[in-house]
Short mmCIF file of C-alpha atoms and ligand atoms in Angstrom, two decimals:
data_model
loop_
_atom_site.label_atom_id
_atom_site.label_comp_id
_atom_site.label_asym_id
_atom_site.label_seq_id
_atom_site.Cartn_x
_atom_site.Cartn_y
_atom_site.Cartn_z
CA UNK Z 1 -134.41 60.87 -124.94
CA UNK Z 2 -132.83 58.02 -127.14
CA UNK Z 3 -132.70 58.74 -130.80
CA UNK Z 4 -135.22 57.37 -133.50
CA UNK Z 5 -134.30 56.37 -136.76
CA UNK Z 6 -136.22 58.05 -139.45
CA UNK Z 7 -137.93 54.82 -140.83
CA UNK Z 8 -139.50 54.05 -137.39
CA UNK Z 9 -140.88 57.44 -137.63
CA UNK Z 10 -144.60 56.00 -138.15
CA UNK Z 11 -144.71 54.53 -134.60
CA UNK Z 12 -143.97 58.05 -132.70
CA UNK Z 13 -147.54 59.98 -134.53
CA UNK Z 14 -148.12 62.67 -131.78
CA UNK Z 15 -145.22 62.38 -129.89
CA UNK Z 16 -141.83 63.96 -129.53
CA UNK Z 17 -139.05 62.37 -130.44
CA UNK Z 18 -135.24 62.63 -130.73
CA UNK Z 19 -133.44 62.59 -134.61
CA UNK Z 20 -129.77 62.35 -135.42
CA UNK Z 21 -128.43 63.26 -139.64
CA UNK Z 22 -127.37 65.34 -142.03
CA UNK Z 23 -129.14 68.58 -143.53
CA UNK Z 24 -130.41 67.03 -147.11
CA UNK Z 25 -131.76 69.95 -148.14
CA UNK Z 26 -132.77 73.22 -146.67
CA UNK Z 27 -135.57 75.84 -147.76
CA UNK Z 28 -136.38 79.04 -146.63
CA UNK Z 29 -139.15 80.42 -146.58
CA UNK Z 30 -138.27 83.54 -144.20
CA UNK Z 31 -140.99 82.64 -141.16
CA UNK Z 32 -141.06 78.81 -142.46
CA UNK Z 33 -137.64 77.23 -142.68
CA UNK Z 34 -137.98 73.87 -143.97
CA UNK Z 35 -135.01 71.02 -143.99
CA UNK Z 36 -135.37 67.64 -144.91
CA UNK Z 37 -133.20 65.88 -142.38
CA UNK Z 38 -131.60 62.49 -143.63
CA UNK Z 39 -129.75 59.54 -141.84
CA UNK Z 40 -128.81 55.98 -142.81
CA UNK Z 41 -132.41 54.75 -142.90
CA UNK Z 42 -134.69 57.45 -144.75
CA UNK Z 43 -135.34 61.38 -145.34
CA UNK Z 44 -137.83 63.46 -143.47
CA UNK Z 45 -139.12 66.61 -143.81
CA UNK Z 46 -139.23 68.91 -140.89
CA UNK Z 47 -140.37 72.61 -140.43
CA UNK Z 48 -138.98 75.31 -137.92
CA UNK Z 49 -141.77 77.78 -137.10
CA UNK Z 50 -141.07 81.28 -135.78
CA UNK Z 51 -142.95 80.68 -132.30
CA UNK Z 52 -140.04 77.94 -131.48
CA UNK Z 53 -137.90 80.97 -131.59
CA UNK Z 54 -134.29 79.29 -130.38
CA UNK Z 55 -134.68 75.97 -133.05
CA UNK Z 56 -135.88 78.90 -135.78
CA UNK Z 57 -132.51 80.51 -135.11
CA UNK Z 58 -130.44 77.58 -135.28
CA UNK Z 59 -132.55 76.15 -138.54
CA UNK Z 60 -131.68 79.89 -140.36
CA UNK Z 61 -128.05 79.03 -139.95
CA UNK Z 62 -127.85 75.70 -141.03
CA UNK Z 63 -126.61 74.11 -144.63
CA UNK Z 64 -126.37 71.10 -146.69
CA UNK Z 65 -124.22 68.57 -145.12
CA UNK Z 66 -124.44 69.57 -141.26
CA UNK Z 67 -124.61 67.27 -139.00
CA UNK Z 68 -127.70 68.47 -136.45
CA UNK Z 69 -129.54 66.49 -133.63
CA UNK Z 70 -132.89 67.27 -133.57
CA UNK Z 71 -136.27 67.52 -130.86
CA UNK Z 72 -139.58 67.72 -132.51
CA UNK Z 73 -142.77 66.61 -132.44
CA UNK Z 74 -144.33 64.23 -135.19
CA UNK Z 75 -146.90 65.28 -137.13
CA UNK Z 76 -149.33 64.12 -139.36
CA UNK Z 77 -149.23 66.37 -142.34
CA UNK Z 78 -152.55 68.06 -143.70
CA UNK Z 79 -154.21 65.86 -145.77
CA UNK Z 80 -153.84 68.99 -148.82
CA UNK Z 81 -149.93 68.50 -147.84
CA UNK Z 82 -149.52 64.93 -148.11
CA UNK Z 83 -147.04 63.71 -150.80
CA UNK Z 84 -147.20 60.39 -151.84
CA UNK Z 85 -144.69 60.32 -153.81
CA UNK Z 86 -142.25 61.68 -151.45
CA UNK Z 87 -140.51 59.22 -148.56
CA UNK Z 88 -142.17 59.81 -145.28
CA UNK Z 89 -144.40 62.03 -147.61
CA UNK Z 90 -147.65 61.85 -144.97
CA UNK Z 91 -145.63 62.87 -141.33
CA UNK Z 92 -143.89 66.57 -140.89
CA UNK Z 93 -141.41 67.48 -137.85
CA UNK Z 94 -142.18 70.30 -136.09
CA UNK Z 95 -138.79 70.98 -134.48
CA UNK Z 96 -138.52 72.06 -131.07
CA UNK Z 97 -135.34 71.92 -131.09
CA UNK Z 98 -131.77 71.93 -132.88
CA UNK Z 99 -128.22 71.30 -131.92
CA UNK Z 100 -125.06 71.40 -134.61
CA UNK Z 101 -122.94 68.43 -134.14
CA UNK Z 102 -121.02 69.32 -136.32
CA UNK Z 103 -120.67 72.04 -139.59
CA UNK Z 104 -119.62 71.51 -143.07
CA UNK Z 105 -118.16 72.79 -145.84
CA UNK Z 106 -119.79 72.74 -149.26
CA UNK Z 107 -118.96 69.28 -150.92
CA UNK Z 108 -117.28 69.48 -154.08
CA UNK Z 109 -119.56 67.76 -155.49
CA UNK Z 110 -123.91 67.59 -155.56
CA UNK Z 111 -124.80 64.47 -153.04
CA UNK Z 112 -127.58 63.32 -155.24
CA UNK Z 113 -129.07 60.19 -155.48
CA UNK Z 114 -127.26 59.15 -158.80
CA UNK Z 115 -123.29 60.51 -158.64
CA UNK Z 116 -122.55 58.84 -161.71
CA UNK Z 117 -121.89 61.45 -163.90
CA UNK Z 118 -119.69 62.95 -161.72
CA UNK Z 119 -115.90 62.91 -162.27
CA UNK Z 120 -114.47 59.79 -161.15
CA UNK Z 121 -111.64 60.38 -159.71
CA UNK Z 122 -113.12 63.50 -157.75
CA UNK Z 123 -115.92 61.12 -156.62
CA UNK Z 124 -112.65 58.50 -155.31
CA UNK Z 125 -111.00 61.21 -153.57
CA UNK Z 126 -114.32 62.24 -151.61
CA UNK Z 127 -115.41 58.55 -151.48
CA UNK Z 128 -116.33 59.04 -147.67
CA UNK Z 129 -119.33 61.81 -149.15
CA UNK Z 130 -120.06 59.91 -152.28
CA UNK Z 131 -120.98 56.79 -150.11
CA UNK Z 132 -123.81 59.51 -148.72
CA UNK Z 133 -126.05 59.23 -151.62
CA UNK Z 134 -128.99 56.72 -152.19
CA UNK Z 135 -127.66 55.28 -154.93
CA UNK Z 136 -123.99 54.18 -153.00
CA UNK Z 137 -125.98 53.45 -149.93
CA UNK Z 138 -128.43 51.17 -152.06
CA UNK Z 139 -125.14 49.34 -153.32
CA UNK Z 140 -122.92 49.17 -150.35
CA UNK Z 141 -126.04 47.73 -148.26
CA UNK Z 142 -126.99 45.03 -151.25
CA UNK Z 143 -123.91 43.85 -150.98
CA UNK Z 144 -124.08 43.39 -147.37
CA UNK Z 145 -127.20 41.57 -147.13
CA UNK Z 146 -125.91 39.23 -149.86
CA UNK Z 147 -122.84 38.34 -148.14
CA UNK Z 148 -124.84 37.62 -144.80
CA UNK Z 149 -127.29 35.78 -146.70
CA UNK Z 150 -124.64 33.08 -147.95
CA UNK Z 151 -122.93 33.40 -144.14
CA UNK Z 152 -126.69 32.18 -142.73
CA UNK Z 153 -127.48 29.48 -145.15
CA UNK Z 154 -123.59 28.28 -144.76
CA UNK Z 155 -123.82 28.35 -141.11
CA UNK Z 156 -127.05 26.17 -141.39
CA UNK Z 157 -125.47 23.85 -143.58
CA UNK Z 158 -122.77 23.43 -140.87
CA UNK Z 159 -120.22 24.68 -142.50
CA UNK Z 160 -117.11 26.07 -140.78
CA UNK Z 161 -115.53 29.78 -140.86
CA UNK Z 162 -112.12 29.60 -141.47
CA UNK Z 163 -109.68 32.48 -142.18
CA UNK Z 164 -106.27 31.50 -144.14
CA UNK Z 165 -103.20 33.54 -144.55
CA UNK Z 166 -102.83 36.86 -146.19
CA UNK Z 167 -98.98 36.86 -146.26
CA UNK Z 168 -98.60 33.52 -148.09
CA UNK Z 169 -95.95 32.14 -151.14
CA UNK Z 170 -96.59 33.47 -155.00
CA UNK Z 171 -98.07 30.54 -156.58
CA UNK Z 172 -98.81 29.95 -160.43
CA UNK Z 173 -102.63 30.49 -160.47
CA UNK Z 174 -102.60 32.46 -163.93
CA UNK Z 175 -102.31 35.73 -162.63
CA UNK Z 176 -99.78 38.55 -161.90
CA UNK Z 177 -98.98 38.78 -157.89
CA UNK Z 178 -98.60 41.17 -155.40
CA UNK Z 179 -95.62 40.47 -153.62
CA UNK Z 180 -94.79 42.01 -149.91
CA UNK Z 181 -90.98 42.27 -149.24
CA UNK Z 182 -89.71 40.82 -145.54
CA UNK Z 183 -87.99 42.52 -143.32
CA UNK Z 184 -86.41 39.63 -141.20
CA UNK Z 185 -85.70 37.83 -144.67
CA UNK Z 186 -84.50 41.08 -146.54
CA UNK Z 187 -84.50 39.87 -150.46
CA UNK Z 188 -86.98 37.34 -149.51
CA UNK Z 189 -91.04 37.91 -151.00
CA UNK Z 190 -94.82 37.26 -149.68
CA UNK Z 191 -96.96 37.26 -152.04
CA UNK Z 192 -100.95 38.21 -151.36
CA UNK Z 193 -103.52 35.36 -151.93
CA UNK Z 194 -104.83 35.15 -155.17
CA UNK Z 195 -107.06 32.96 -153.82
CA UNK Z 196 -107.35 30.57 -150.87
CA UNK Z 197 -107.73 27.69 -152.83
CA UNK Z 198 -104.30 25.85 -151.62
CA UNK Z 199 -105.38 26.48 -147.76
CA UNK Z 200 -109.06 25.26 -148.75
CA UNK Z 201 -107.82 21.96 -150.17
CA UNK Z 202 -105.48 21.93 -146.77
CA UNK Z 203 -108.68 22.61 -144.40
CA UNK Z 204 -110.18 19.41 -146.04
CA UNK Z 205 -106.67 17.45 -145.64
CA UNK Z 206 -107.16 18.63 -142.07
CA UNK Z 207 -110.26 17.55 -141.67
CA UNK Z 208 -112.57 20.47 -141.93
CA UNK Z 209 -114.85 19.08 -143.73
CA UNK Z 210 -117.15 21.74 -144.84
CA UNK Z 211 -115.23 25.54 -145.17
CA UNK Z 212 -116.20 28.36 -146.47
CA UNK Z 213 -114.76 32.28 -145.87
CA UNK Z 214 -115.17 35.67 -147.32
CA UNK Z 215 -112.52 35.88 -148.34
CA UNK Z 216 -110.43 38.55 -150.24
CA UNK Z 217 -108.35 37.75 -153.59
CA UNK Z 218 -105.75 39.82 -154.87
CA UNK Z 219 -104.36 40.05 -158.48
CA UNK Z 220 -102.06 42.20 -160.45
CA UNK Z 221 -104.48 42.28 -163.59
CA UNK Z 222 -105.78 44.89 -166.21
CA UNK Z 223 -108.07 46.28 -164.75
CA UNK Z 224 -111.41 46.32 -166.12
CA UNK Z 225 -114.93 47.09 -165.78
CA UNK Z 226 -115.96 44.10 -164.29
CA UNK Z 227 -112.49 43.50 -162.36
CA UNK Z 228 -110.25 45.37 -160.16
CA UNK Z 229 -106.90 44.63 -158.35
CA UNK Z 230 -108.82 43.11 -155.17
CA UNK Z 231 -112.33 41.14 -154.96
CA UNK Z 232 -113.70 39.33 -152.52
CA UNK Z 233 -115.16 36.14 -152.78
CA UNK Z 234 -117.79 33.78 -150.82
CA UNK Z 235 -115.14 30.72 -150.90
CA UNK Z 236 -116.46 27.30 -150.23
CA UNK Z 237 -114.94 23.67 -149.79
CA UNK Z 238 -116.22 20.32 -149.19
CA UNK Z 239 -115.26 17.22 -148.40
CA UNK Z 240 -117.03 13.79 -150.12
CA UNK Z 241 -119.02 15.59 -152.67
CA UNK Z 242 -119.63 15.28 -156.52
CA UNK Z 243 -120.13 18.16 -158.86
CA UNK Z 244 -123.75 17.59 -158.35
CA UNK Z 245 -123.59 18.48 -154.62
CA UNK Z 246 -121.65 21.55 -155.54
CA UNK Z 247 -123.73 23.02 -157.63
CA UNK Z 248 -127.25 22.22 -155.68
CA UNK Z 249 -126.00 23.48 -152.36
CA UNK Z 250 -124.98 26.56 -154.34
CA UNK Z 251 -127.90 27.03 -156.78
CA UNK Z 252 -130.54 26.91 -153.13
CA UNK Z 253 -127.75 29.34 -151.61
CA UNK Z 254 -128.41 31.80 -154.64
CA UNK Z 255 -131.96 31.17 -155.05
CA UNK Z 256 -132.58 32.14 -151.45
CA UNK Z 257 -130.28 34.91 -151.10
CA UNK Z 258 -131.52 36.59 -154.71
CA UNK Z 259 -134.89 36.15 -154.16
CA UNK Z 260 -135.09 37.92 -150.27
CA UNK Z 261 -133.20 40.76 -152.26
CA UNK Z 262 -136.98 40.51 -154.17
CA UNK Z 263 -135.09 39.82 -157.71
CA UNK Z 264 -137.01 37.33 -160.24
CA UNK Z 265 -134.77 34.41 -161.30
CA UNK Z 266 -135.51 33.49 -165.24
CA UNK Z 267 -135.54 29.47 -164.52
CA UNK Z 268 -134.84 27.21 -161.88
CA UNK Z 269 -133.33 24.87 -161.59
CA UNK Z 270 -130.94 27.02 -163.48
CA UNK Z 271 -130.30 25.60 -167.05
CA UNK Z 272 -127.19 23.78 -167.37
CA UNK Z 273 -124.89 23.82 -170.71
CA UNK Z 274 -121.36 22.17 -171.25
CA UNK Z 275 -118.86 24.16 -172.62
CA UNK Z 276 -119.38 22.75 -176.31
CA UNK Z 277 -122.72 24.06 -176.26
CA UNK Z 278 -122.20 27.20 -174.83
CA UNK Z 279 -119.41 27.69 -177.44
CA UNK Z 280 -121.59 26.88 -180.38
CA UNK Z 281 -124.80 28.90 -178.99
CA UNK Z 282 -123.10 31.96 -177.33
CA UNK Z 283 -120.01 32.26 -178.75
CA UNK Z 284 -118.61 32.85 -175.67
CA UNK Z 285 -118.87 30.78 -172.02
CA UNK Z 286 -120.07 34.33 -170.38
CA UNK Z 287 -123.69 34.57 -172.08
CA UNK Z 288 -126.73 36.19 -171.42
CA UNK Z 289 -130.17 34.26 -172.47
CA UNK Z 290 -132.19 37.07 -171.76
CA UNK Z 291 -134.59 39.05 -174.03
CA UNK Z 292 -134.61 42.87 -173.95
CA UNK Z 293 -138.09 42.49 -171.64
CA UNK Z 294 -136.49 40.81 -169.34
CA UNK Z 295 -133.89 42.97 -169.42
CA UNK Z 296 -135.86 45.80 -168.12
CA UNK Z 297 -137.84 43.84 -165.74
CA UNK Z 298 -134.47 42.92 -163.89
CA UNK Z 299 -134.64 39.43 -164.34
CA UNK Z 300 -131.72 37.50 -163.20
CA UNK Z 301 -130.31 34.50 -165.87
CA UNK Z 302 -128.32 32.04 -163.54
CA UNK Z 303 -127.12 29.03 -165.93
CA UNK Z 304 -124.24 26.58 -165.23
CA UNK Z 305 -121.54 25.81 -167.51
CA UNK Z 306 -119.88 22.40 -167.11
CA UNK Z 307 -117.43 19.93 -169.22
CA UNK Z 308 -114.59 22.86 -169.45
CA UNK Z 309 -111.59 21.19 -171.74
CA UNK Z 310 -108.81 20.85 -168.88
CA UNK Z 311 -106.04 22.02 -170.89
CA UNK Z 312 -105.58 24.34 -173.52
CA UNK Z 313 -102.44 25.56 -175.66
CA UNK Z 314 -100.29 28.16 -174.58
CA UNK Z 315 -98.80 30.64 -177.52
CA UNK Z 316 -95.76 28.48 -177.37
CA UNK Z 317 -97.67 25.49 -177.87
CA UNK Z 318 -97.21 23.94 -174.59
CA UNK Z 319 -99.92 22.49 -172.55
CA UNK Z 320 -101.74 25.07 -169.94
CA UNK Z 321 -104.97 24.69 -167.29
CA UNK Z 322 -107.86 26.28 -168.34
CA UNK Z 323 -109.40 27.37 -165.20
CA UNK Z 324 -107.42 25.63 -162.25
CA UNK Z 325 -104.42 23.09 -162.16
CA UNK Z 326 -106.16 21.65 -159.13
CA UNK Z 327 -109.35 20.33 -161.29
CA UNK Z 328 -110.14 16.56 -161.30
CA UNK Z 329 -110.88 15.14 -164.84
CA UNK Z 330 -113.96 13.79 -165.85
CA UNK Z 331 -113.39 10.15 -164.56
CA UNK Z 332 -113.90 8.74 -167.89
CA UNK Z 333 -110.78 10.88 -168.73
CA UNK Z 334 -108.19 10.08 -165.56
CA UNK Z 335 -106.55 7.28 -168.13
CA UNK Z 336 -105.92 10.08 -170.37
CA UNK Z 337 -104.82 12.23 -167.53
CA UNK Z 338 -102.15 9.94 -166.33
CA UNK Z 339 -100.85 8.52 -169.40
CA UNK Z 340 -100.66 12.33 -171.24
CA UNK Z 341 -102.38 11.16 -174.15
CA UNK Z 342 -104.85 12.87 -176.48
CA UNK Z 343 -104.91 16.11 -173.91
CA UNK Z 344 -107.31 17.94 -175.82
CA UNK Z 345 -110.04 15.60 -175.14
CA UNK Z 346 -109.71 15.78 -171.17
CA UNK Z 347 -112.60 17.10 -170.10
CA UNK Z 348 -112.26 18.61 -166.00
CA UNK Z 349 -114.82 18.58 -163.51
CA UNK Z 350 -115.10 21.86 -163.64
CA UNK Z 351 -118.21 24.17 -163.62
CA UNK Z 352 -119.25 28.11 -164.02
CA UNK Z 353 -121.74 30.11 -162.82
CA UNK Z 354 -123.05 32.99 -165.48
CA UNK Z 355 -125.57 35.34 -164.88
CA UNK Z 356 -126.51 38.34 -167.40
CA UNK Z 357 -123.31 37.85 -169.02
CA UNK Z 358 -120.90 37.49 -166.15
CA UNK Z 359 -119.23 34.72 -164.67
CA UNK Z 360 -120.07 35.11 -161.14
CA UNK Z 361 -118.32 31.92 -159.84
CA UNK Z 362 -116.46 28.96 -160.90
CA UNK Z 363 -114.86 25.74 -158.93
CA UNK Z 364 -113.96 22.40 -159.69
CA UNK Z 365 -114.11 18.77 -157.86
CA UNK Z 366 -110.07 18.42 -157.22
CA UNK Z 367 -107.55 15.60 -157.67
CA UNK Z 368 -107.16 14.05 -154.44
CA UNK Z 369 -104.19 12.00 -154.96
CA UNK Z 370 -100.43 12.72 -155.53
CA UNK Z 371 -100.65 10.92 -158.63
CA UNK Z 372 -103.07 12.61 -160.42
CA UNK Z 373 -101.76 16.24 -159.36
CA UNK Z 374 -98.42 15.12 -160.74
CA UNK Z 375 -100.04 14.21 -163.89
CA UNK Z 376 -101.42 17.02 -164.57
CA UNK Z 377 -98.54 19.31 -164.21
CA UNK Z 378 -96.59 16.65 -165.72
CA UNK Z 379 -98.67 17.51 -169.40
CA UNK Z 380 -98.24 21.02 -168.57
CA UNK Z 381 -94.17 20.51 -168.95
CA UNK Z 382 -92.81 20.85 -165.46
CA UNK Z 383 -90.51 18.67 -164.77
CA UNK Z 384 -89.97 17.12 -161.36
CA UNK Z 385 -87.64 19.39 -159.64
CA UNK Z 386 -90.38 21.92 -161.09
CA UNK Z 387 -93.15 20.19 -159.58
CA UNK Z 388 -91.66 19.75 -156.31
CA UNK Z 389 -90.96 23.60 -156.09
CA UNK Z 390 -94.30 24.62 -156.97
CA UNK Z 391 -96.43 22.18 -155.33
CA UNK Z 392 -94.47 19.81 -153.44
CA UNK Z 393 -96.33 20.70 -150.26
CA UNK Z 394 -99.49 19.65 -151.80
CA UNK Z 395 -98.20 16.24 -152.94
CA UNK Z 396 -96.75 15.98 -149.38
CA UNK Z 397 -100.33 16.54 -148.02
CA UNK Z 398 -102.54 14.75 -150.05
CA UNK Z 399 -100.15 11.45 -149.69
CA UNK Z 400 -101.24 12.04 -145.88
CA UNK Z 401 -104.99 10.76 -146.84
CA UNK Z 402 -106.47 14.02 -148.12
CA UNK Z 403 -110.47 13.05 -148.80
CA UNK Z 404 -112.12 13.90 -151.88
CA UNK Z 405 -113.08 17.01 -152.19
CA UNK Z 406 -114.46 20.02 -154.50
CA UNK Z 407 -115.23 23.68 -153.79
CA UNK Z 408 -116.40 26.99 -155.75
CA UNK Z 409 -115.84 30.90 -155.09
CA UNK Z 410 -118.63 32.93 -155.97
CA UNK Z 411 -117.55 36.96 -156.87
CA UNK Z 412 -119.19 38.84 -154.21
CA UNK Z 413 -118.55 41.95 -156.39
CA UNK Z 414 -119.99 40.41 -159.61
CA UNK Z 415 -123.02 39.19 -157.88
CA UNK Z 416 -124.17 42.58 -156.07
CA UNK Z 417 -123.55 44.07 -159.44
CA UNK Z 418 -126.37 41.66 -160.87
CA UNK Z 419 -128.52 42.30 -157.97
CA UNK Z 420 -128.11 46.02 -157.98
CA UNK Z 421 -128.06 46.09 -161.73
CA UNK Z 422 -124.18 48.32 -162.01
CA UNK Z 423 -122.47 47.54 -164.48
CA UNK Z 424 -118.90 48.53 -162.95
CA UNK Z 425 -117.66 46.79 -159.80
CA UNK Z 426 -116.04 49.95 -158.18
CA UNK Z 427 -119.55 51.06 -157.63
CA UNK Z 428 -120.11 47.89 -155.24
CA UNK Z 429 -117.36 48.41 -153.42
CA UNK Z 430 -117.07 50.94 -150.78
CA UNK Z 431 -113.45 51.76 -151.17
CA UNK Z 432 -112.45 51.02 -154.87
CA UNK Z 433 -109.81 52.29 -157.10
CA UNK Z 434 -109.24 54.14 -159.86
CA UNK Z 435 -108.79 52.80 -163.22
CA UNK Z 436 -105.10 53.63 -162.65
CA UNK Z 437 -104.84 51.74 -160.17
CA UNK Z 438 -104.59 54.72 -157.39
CA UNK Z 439 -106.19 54.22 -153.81
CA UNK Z 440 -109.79 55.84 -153.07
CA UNK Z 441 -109.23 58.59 -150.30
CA UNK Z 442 -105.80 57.12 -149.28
CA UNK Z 443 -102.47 58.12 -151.57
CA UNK Z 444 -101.31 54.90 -152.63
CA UNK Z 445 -98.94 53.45 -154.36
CA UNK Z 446 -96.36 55.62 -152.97
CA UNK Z 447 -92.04 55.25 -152.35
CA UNK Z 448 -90.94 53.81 -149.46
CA UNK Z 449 -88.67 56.39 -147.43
CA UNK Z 450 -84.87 55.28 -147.43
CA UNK Z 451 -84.97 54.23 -144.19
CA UNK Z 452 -87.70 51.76 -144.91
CA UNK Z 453 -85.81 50.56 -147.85
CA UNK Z 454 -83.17 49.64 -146.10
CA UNK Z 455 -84.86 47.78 -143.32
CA UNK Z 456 -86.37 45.63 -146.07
CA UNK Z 457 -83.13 45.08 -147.93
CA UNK Z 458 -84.31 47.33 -151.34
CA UNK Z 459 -82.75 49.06 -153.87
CA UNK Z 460 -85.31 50.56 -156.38
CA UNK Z 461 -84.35 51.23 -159.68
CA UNK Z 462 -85.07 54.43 -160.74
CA UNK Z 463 -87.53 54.11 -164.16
CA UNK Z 464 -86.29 55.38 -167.27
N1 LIG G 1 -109.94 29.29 -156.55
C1 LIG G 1 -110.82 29.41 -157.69
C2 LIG G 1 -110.88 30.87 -158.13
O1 LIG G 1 -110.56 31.76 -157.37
C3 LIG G 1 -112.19 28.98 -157.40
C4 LIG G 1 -112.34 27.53 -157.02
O2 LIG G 1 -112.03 26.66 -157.84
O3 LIG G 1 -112.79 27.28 -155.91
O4 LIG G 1 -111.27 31.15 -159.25
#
């Protein structure tokens, strides 16, 4: 008999069927042995009765946390016995029969539906049961249907799927890299994206036209509650388009995708603010414009934050982006741009996405031309050896007829933590790490054996 998943339970009334799961709980009651049996889909209860002598046995042995198949017969409960409050509250399984798949020991921890109180780093190391629990199932499966939400309405919008390297070169973008040493070019570095953005703007130098890709950043940052070494992000680029066509295409991508998760968006379109404003409302560019009632009814805040300053000064006083040297200028600003004058007033074409107090994406319409790249890292001090070095290849490209073009990531972390209403991203993610920066499950960091070392070429210092 092929198996049933618990939540198409309904359609088998009166019939026997075949379940596959784990022992949630088990009661018993000496001639009545009851276990709820769970899988990915639901809980059900089911009751071994002495006359079904062999599946009594087997259901006398059993604890939390095996793994059983199961042969029973669906039954409407007694109406006296129905719980409505209870998932499959109205149905029973009598079992017929019971197989162990496979035993287990006690977890080291209660699989309820809420873990977190627990330890964290206890609930890292035994990630794999943690991820058993309502609550991490909820999260991991949000996060899911978001992501395949954006892939549908992309795909619809003909955009293309591209992948772009992992094993790329360190580039300036503002944050600390991960570096991977070479083996056939021993002293020689990867480092790991921090971002596709250079291979996006390539893709539309190439052609593409419309990209997008889930695609995985990594940065060597504090981590925080909201951040973590690696996120992923929905990364989209487009060729032709103004801020405007940004911003609509992902506002209707959001829109749909939030309200099919059956969340209640606060105003749409969503309310736009420049970067002034926000500053002189807020306090802050991150905001949240929603009251304590809306609060508790889970209402989501979307708002879009445009006219960021381009530049701002570094401690040294030098001239540094504020969000990406990529950015295009406000076109009433590209004199500015190119003759470096009065840099505080250059306003990019740059915009934000906040929600509930997070900034869940951000992009930018980029500069196209040579010219204006070279400007802008011009103001920001480099001189031209140090411009060739850094971004040389892009100048190269773009003076090959790159298109106009303009992009956004969205944080595919940030935005199932709005949806599912956590407030730390390790609990959207199924593998996350500890706040020290220590692998879930997996020991990592960890020394390289010597013989490793020297394939690669390294010599590690021992710390003092
Ligand atoms: N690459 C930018 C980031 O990761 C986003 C963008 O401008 O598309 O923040």
């Amino acid at each position: 008999m092929t198996r049933i998943s618990i939540s198409k339970l309904h359609a088998y009334i009166g019939q026997e069927v075949t379940l596959a799961g784990w022992v949630h709980v088990r009661r018993d009651h000496g001639k009545l042995i009851f276990i709820d049996l769970r899988d990915a889909t639901g809980i059900v209860q089911m009751v071994a009765l002495p006359n079904h002598a062999d599946a009594h046995a087997v259901a006398s042995l059993v604890r939390s946390e095996w793994v059983v198949e199961v042969s029973g017969l669906v039954n409407k409960r007694p109406e006296k016995m129905v719980n409505a409050d209870e998932e499959n509250g109205d149905i029973e399984i009598e079992l017929l029969g019971l197989t162990v798949l496979n035993e287990a020991q006690t977890p080291p921890f209660e699989l309820t539906n809420d873990t977190s109180g627990i330890d964290e780093n206890i609930r890292l190391k035994y990630r794999y049961l943690d991820l058993r629990t309502a609550r991490m199932q909820r999260n991991i499966r949000t996060r899911s249907a978001f992501v395949s939400s954006c892939r549908h309405y992309l795909f619809d919008n003909d955009f293309v799927e591209v992948e772009t390297p992992l094993l790329t070169e360190s580039t300036p973008e503002g944050s600390r890299d991960f570096v991977v040493p070479s083996r056939l070019n021993a002293g020689h570095f990867y480092a790991l994206p921090q971002s596709p953005q250079q291979y996006k703007q390539l893709l539309m130098t190439g052609g593409m036209e419309k990209y997008f890709q889930i695609a995985r950043a990594v940065r060597d940052e504090d981590l925080r509650a909201d951040r973590g070494f690696e996120h992923t992000q929905v990364d989209i680029e487009a060729s032709f388009v103004s801020e405007e066509d940004i911003r609509s295409l992902v506002e209707d991508m959001i829109i749909k995708s939030a309200e099919s998760a059956g969340k209640t968006i606060r105003q749409k379109p969503f309310p736009r603010m420049t970067y002034a404003e926000a500053m002189q409302t807020y306090g802050g560019d991150k905001f949240d414009m929603r009251t304590d009632e809306e609060k508790e009814a889970g209402i989501l805040a979307f708002a879009w934050v445009v006219d960021f300053p381009m530049f701002e000064k570094t401690e040294e006083g030098t001239w540094t982006f504020t969000h990406n040297p990529f950015s295009m200028p406000k076109l009433e600003h590209l004199e500015l741009l190119m003759k470096g004058e009065r840099i505080d007033e250059i306003l990019a074409q740059q915009y934000d996405l906040v929600c509930n107090g997070y900034e869940c994406g951000g992009g930018s319409v980029r500069a196209h031309k040579p010219e204006i790249l070279r400007a802008t890292y011009k103001i920001m001090g480099y001189t031209d050896e140090e411009i060739e070095a850094s971004v040389g290849h892009m100048l190269e490209a773009f003076s090959y007829g790159a298109p106009p073009h303009g992009g956004i990531a969205l944080g595919v972390e940030r935005m199932t933590m709005i949806l599912t209403g956590e407030t730390e991203l390790r609990e959207v993610q199924a593998f996350p790490m500890t706040r020290g920066g220590q692998t879930a499950v997996m020991n990592a960091p960890k020394p390289l054996t010597n013989k490793q070392l020297d394939e690669l070429g390294i010599e590690v210092k021992k710390k003092k």
